[in-house]
JSON list of C-alpha atoms in Angstrom, two decimals:
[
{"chain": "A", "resi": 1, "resn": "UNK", "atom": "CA", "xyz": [11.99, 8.82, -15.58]},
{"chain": "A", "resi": 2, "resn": "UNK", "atom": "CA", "xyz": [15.16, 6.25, -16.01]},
{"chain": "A", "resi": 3, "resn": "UNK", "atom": "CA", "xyz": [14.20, 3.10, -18.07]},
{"chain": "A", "resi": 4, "resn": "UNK", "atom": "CA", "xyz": [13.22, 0.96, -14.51]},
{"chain": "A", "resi": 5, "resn": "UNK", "atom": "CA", "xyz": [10.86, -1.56, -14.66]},
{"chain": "A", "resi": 6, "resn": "UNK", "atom": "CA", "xyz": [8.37, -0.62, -12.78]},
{"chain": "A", "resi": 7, "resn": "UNK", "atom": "CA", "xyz": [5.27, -3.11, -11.25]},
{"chain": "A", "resi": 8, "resn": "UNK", "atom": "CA", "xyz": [1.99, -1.57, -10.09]},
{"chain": "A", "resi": 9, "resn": "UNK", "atom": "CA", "xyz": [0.80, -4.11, -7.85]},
{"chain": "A", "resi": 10, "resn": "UNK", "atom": "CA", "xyz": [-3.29, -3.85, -6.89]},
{"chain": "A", "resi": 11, "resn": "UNK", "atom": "CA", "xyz": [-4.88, -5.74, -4.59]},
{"chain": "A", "resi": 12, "resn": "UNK", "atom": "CA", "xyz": [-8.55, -6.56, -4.93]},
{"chain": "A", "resi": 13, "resn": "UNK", "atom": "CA", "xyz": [-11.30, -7.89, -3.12]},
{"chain": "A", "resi": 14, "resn": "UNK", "atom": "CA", "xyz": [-14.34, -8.08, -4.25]},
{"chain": "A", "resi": 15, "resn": "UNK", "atom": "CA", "xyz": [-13.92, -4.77, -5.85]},
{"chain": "A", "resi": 16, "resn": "UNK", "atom": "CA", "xyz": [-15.95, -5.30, -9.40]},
{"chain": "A", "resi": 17, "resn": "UNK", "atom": "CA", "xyz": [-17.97, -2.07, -8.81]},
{"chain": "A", "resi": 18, "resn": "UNK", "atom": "CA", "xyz": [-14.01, -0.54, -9.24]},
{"chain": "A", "resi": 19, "resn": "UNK", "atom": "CA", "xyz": [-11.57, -2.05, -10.91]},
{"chain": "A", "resi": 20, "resn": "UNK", "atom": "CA", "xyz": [-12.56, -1.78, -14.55]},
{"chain": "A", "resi": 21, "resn": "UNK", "atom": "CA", "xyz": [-12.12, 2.10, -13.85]},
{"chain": "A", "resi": 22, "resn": "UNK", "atom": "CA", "xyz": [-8.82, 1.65, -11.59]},
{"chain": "A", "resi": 23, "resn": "UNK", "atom": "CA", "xyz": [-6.65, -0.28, -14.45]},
{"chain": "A", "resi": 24, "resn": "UNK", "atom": "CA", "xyz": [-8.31, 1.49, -17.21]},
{"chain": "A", "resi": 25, "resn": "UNK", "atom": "CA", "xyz": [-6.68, 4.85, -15.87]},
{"chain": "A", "resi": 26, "resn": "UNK", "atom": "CA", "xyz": [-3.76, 3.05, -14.87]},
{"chain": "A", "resi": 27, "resn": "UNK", "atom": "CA", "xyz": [-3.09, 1.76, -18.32]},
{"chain": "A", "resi": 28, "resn": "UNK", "atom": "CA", "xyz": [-4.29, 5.35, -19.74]},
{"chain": "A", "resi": 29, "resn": "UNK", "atom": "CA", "xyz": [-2.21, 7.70, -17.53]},
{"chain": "A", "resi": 30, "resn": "UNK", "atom": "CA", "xyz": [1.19, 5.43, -17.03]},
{"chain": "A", "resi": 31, "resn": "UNK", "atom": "CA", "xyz": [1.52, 2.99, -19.94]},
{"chain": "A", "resi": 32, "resn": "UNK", "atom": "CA", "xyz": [4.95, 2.30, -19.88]},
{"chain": "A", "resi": 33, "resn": "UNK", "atom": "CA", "xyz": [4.86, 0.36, -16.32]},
{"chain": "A", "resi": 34, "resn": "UNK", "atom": "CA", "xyz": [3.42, -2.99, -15.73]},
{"chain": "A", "resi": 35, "resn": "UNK", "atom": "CA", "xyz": [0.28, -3.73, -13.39]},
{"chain": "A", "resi": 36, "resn": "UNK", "atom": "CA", "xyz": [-0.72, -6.77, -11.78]},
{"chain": "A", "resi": 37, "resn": "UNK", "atom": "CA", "xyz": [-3.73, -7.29, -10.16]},
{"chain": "A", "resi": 38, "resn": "UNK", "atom": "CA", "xyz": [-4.05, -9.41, -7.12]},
{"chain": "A", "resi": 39, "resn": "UNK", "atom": "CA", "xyz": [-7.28, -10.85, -7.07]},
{"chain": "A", "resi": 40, "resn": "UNK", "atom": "CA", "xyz": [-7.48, -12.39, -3.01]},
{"chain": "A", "resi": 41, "resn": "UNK", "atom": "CA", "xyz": [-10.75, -15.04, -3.74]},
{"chain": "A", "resi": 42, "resn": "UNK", "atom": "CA", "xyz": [-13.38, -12.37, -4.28]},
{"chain": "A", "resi": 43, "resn": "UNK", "atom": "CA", "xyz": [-16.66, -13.58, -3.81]},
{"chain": "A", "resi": 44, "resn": "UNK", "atom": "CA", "xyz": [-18.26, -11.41, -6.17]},
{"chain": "A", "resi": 45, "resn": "UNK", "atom": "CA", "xyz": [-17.52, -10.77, -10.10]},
{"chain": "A", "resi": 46, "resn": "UNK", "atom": "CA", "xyz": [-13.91, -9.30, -9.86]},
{"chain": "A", "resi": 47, "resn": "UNK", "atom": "CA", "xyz": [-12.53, -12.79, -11.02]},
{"chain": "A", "resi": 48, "resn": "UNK", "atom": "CA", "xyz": [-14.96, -12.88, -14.41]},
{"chain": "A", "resi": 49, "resn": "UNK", "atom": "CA", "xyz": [-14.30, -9.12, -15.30]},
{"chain": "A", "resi": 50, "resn": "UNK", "atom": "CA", "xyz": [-10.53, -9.66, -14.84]},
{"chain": "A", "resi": 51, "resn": "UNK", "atom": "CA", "xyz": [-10.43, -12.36, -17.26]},
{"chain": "A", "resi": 52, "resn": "UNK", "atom": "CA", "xyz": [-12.86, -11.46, -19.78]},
{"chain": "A", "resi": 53, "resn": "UNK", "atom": "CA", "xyz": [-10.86, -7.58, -20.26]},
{"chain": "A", "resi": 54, "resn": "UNK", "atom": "CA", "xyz": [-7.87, -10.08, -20.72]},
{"chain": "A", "resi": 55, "resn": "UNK", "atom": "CA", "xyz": [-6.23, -7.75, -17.63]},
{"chain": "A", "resi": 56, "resn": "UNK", "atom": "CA", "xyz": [-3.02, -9.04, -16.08]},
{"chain": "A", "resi": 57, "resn": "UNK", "atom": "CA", "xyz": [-3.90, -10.94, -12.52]},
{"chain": "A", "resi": 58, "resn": "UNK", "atom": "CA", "xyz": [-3.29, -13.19, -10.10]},
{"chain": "A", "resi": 59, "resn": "UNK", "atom": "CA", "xyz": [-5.90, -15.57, -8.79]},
{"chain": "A", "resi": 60, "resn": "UNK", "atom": "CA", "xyz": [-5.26, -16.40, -5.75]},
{"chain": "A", "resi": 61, "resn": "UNK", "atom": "CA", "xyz": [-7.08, -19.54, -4.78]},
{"chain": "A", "resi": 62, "resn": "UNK", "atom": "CA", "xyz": [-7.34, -18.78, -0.66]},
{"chain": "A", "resi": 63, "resn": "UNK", "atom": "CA", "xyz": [-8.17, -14.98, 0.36]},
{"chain": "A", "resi": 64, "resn": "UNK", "atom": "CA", "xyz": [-5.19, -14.54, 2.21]},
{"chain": "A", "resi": 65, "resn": "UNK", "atom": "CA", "xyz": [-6.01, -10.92, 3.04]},
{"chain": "A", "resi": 66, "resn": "UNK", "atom": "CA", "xyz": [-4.99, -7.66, 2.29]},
{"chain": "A", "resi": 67, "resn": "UNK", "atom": "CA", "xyz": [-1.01, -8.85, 3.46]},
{"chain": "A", "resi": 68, "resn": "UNK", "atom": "CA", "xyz": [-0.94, -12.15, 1.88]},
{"chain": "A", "resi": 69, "resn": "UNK", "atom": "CA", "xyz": [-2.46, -10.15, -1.68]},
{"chain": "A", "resi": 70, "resn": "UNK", "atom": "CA", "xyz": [-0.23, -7.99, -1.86]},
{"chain": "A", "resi": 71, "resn": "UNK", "atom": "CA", "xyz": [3.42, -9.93, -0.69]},
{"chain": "A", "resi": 72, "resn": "UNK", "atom": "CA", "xyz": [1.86, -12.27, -3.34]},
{"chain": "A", "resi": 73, "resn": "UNK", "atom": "CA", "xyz": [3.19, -9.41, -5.63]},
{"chain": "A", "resi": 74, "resn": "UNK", "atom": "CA", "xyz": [6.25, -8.67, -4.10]},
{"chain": "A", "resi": 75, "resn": "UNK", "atom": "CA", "xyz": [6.83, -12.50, -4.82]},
{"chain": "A", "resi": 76, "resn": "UNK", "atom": "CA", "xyz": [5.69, -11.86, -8.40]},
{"chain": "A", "resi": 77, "resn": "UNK", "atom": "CA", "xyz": [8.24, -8.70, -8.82]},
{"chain": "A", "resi": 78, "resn": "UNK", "atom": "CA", "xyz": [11.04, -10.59, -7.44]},
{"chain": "A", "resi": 79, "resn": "UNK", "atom": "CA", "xyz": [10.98, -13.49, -9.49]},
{"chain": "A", "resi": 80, "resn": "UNK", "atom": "CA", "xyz": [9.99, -11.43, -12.54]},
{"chain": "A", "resi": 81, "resn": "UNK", "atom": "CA", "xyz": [13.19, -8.99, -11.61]},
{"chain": "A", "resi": 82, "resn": "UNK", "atom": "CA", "xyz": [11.43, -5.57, -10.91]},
{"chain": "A", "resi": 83, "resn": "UNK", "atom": "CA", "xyz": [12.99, -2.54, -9.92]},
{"chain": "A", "resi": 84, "resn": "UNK", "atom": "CA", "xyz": [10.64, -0.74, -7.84]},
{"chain": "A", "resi": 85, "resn": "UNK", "atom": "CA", "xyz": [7.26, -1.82, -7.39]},
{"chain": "A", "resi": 86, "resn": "UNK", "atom": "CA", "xyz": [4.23, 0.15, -6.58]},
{"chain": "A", "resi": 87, "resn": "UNK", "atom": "CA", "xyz": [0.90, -0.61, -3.77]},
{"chain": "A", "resi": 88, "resn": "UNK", "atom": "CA", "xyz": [-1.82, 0.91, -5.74]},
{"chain": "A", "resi": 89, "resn": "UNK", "atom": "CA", "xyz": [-5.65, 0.05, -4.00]},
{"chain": "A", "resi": 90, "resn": "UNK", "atom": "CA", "xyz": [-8.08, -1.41, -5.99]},
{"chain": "A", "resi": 91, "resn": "UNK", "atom": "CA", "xyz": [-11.08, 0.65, -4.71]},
{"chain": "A", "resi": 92, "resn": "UNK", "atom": "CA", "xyz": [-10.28, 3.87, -6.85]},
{"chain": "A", "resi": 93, "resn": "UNK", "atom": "CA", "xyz": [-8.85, 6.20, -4.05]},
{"chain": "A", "resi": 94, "resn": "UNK", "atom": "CA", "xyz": [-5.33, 6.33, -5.81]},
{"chain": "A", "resi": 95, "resn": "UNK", "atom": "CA", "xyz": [-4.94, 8.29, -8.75]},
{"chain": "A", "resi": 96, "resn": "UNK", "atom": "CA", "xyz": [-2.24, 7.47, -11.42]},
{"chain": "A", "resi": 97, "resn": "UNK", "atom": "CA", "xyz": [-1.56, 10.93, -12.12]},
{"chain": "A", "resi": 98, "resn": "UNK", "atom": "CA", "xyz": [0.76, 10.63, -8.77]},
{"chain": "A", "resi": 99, "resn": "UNK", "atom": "CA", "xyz": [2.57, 7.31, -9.48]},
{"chain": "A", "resi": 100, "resn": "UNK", "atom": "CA", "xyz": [5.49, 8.85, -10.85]},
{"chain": "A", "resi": 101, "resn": "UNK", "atom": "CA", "xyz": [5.71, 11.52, -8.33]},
{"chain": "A", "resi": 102, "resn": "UNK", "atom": "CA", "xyz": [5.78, 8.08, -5.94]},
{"chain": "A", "resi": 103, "resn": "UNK", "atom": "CA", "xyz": [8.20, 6.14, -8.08]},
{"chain": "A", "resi": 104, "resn": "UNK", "atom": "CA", "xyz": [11.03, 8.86, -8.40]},
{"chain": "A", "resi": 105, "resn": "UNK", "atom": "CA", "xyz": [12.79, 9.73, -5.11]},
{"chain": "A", "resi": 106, "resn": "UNK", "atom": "CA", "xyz": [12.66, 5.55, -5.12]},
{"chain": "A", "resi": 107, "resn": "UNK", "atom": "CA", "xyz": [14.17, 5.72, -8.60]},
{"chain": "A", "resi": 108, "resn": "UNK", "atom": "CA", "xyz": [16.97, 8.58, -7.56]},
{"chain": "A", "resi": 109, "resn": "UNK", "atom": "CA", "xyz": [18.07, 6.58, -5.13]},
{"chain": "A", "resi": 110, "resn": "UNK", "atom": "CA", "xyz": [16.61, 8.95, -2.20]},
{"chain": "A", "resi": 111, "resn": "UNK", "atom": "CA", "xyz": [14.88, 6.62, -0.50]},
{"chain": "A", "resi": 112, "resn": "UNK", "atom": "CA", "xyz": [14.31, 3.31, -0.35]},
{"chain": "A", "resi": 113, "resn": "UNK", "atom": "CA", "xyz": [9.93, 3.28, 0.15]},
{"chain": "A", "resi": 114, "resn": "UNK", "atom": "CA", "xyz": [8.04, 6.36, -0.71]},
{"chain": "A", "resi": 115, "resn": "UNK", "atom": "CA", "xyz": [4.53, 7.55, 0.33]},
{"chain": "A", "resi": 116, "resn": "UNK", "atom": "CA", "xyz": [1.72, 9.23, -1.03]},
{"chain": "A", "resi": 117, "resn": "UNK", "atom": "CA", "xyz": [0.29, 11.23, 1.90]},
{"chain": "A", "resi": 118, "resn": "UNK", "atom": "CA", "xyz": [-2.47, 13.17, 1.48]},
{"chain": "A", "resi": 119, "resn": "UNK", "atom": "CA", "xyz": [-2.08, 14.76, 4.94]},
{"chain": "A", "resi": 120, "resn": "UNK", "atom": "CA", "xyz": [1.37, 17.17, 3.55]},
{"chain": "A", "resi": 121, "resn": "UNK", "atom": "CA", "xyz": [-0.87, 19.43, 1.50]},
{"chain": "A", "resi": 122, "resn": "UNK", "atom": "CA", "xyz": [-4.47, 18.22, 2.98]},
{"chain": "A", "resi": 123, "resn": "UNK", "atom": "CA", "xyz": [-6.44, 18.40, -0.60]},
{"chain": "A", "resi": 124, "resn": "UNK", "atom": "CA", "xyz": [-8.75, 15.87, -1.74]},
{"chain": "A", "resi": 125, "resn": "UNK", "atom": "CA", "xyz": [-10.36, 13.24, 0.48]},
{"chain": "A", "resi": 126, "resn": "UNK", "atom": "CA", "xyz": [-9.24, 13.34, 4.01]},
{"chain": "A", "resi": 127, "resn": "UNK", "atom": "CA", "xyz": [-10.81, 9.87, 5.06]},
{"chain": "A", "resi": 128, "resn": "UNK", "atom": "CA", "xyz": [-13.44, 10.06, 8.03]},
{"chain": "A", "resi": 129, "resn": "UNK", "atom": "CA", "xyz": [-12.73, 12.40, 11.31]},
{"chain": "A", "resi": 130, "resn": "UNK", "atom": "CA", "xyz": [-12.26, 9.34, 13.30]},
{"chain": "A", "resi": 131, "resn": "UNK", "atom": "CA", "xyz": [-10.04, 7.34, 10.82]},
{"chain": "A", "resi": 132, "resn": "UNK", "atom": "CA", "xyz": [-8.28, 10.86, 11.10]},
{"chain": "A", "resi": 133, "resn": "UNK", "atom": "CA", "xyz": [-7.64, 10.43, 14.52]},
{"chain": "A", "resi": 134, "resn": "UNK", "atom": "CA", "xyz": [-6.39, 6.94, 14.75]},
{"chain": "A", "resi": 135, "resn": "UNK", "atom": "CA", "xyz": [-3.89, 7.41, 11.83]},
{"chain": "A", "resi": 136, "resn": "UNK", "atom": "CA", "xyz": [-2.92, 10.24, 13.97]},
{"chain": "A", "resi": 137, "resn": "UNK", "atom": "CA", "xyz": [-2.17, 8.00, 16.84]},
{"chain": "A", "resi": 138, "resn": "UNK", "atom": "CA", "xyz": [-0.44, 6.17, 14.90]},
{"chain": "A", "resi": 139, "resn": "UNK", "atom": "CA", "xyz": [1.93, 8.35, 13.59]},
{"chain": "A", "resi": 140, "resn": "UNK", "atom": "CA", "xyz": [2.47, 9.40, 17.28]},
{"chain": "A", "resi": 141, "resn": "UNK", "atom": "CA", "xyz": [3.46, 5.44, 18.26]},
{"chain": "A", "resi": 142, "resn": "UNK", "atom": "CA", "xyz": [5.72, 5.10, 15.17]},
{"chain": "A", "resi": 143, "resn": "UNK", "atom": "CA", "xyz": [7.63, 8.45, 16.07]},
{"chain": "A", "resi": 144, "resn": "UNK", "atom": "CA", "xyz": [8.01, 7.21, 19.43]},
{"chain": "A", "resi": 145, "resn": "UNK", "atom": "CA", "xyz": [9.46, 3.53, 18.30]},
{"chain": "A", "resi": 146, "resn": "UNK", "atom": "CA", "xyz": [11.53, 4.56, 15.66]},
{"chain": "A", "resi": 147, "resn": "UNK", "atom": "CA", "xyz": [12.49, 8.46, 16.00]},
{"chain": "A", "resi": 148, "resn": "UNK", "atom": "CA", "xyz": [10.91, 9.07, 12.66]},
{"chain": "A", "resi": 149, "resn": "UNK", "atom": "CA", "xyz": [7.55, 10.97, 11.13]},
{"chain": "A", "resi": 150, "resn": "UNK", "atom": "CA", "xyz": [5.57, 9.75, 9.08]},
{"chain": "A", "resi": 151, "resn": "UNK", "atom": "CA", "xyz": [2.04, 11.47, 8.31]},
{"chain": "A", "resi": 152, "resn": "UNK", "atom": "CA", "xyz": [0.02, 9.17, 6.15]},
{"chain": "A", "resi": 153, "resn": "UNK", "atom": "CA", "xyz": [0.93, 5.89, 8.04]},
{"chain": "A", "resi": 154, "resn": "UNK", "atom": "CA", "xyz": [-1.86, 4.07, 6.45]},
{"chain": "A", "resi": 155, "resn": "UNK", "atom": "CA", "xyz": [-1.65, 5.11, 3.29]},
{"chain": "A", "resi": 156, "resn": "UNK", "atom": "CA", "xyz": [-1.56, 2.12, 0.17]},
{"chain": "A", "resi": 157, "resn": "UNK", "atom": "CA", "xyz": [-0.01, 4.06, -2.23]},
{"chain": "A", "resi": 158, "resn": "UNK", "atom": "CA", "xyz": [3.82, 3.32, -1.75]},
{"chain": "A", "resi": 159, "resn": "UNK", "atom": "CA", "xyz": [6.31, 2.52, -4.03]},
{"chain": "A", "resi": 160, "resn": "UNK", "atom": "CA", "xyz": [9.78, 0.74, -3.12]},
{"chain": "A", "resi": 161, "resn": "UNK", "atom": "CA", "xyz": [12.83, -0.43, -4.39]},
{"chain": "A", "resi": 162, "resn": "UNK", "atom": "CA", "xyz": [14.50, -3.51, -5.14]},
{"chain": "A", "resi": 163, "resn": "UNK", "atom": "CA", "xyz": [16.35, -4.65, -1.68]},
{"chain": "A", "resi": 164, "resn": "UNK", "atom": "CA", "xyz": [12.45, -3.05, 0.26]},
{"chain": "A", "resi": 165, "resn": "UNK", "atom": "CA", "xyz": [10.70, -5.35, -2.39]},
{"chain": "A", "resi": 166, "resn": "UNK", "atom": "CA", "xyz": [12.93, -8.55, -1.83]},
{"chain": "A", "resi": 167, "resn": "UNK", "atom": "CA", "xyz": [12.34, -7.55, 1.87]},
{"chain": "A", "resi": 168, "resn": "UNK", "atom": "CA", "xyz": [8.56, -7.86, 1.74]},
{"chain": "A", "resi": 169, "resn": "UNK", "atom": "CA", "xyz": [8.67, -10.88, -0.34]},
{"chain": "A", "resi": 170, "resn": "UNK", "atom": "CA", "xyz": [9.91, -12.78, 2.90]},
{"chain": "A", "resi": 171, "resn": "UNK", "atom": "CA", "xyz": [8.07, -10.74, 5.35]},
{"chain": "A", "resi": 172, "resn": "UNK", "atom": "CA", "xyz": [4.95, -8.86, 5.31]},
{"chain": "A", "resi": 173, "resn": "UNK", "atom": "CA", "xyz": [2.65, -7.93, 8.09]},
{"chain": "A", "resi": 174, "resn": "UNK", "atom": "CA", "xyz": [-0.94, -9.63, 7.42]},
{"chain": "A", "resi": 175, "resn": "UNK", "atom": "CA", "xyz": [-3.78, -8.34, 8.12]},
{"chain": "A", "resi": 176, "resn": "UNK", "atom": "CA", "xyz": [-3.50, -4.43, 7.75]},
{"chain": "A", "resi": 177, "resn": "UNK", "atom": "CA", "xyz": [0.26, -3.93, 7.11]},
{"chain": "A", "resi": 178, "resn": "UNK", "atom": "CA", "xyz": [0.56, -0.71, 6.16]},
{"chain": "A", "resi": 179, "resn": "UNK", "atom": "CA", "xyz": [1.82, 0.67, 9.52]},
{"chain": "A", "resi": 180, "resn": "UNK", "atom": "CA", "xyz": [3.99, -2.71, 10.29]},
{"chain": "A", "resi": 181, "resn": "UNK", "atom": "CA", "xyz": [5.52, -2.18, 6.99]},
{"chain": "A", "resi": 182, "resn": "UNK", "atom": "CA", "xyz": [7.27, 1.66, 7.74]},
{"chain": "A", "resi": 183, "resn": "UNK", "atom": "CA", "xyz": [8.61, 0.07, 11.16]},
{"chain": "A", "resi": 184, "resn": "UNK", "atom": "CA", "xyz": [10.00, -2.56, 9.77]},
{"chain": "A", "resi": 185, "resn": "UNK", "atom": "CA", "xyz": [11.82, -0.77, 7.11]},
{"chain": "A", "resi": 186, "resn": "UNK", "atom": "CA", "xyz": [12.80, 2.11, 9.33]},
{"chain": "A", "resi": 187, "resn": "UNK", "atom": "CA", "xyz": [13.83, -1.30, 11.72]},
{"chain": "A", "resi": 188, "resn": "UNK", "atom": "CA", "xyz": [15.96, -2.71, 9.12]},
{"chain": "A", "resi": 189, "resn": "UNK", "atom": "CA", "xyz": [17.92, 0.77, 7.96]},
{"chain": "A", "resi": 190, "resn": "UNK", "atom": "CA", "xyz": [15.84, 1.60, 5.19]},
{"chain": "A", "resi": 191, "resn": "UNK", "atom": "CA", "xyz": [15.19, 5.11, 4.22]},
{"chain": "A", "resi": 192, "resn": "UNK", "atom": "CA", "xyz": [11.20, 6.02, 4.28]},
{"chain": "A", "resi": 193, "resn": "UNK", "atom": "CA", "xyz": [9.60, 9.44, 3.68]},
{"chain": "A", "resi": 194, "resn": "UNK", "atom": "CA", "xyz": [6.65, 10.85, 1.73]},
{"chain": "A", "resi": 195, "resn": "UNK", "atom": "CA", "xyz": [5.13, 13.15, -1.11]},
{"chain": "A", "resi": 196, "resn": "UNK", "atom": "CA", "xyz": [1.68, 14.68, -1.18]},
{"chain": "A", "resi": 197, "resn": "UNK", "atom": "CA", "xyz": [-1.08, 13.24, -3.28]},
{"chain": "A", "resi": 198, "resn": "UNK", "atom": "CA", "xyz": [-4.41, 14.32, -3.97]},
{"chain": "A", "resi": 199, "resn": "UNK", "atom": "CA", "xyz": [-6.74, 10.91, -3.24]},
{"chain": "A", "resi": 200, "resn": "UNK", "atom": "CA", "xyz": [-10.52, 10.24, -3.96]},
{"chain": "A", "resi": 201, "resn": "UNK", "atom": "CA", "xyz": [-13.27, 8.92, -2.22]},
{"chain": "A", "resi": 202, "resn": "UNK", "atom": "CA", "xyz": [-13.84, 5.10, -2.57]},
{"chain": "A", "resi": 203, "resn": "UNK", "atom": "CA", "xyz": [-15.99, 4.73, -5.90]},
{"chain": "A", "resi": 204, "resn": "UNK", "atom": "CA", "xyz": [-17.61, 1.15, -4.84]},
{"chain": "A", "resi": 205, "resn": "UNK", "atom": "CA", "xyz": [-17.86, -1.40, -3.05]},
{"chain": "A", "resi": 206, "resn": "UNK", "atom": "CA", "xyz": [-17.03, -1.04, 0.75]},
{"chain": "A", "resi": 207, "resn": "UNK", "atom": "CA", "xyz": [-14.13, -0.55, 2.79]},
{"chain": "A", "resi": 208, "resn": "UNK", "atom": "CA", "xyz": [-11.99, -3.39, 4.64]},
{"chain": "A", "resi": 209, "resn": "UNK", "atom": "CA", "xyz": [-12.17, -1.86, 7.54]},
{"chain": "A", "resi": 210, "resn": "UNK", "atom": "CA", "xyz": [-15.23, -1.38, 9.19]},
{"chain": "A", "resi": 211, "resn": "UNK", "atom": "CA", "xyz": [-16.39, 1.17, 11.94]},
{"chain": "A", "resi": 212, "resn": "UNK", "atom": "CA", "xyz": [-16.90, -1.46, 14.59]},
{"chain": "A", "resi": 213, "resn": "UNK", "atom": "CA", "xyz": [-13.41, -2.81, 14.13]},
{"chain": "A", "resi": 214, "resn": "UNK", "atom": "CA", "xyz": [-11.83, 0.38, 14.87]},
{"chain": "A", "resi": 215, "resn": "UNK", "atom": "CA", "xyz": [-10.78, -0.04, 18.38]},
{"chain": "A", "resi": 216, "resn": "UNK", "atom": "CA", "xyz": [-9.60, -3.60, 17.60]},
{"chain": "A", "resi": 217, "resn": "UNK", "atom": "CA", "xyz": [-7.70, -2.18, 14.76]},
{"chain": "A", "resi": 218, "resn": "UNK", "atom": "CA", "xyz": [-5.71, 0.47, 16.74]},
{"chain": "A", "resi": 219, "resn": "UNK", "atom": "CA", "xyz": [-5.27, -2.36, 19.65]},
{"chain": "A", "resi": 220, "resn": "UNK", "atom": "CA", "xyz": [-4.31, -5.01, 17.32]},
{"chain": "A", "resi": 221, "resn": "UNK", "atom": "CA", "xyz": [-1.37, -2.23, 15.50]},
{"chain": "A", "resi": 222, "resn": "UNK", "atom": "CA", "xyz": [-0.38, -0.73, 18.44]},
{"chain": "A", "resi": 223, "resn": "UNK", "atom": "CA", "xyz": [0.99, -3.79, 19.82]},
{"chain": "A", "resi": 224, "resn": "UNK", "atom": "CA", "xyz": [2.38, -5.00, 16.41]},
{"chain": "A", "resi": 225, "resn": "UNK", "atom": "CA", "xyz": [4.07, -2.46, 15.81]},
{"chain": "A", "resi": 226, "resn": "UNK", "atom": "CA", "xyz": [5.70, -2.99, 19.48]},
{"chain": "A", "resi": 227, "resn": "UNK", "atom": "CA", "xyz": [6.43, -6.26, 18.70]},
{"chain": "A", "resi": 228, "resn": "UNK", "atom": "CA", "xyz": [8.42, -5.23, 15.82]},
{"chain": "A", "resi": 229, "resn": "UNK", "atom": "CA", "xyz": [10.29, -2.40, 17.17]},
{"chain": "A", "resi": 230, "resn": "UNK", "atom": "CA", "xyz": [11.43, -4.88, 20.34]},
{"chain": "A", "resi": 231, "resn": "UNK", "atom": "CA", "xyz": [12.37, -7.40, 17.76]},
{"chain": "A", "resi": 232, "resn": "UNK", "atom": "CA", "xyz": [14.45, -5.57, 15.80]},
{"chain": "A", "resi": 233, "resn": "UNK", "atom": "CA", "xyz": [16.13, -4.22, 18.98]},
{"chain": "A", "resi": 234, "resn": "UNK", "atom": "CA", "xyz": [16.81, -7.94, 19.97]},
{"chain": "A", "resi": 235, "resn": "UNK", "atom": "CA", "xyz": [18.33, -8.60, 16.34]},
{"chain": "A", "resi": 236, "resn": "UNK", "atom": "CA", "xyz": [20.40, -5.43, 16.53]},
{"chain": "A", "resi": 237, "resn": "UNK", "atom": "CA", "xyz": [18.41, -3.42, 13.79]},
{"chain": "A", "resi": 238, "resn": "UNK", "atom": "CA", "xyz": [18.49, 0.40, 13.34]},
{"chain": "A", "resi": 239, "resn": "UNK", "atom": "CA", "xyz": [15.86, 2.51, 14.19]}
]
């Protein structure tokens, strides 16, 4: 890899069951890039494990959910002058041994936000048959708004470059953003795509997004990521 400096940013809430185990093999597999963890007002012991390991974090002193956590980073990379930075979860699901297969079409200059989709090669976990099926529909809706495919629209595990970075600094989708976050840099002329990953089962702790929520969820994205795509046709963006 070129001599980038490279942030892993993780987001965490209330994920103490996990994220000794998630920077551990962060730090052990990749030790040449930085991490910073994100820690959005857990309620449990993430803060007092963070501190006492003497880990790199932010304490953020309102949960400002999983958006606010992790532009909080983007913030941090951009005023600490990163070159790419890197969505890693906190929960254990994203292994390290991928991150530079992530960083490096970002670092050749081949695209501008990379994906780790575990839906190219379909090994590991393949999240939940129903979960399946919305992040299907998904994928459909993007195509259809911005003429592009993406496979693993929900997927965490991204990496992106300077200019995506500064982008996201400014404006992030709350809530869930991962979807949001391919149309608007597809919107804004930005070059997206993917590589497979092999991801594991959540180790702790549970999920963000619960089972009831699901048909809220894929209401809720849907028409964000309509609101976005009509948006950018009003300011003249690509797509």
């Amino acid at each position: 890899m070129n001599p980038l400096k490279v942030l892993v940013i993780i987001p965490c809430y209330n994920e103490s069951e996990n994220i000794c185990r998630v920077v551990q093999r962060l730090k052990a597999t990749c030790p040449d890039v930085d991490y910073l963890v994100v820690n959005d007002c857990s309620t449990d012991d993430s803060a007092r494990i963070l501190r006492e390991n003497g880990y790199n974090y932010l304490d953020l002193p309102l949960n400002l959910g999983i958006g606010g956590g992790v532009q909080s980073g983007y913030l941090y990379a951009t005023a600490h002058d990163y070159d790419i930075t890197v969505q890693m979860d906190g929960d254990g699901q994203h292994d390290p041994q991928y991150l530079y297969d992530v960083i490096r079409p970002v670092a050749e200059g081949r695209l501008d936000m990379c994906i780790g989709s575990r839906f190219i090669k379909k090994e590991g976990f393949q999240t939940s048959f129903m979960r399946r099926v919305g992040i299907r529909f998904l994928s459909f809706m993007i195509r259809i708004l911005t003429g592009q495919r993406v496979l693993d629209v929900t997927s965490g595990y991204r990496a992106c470059g300077k200019r995506m970075t500064a982008l996201f600094a400014q404006h992030y989708a709350q809530d869930y953003p991962e979807p949001e976050a391919i149309v608007t840099a597809i919107c804004n002329g930005y070059k997206v795509g993917e590589v497979p990953v092999v991801m594991e089962e959540r180790q702790g702790g549970v999920s963000s997004i619960r089972a009831f929520k699901s048909v809220y969820y894929m209401i809720k994205v849907s028409l964000a990521l309509i609101i976005h795509r009509l948006s950018a046709i009003q300011k003249g963006g690509k797509g």
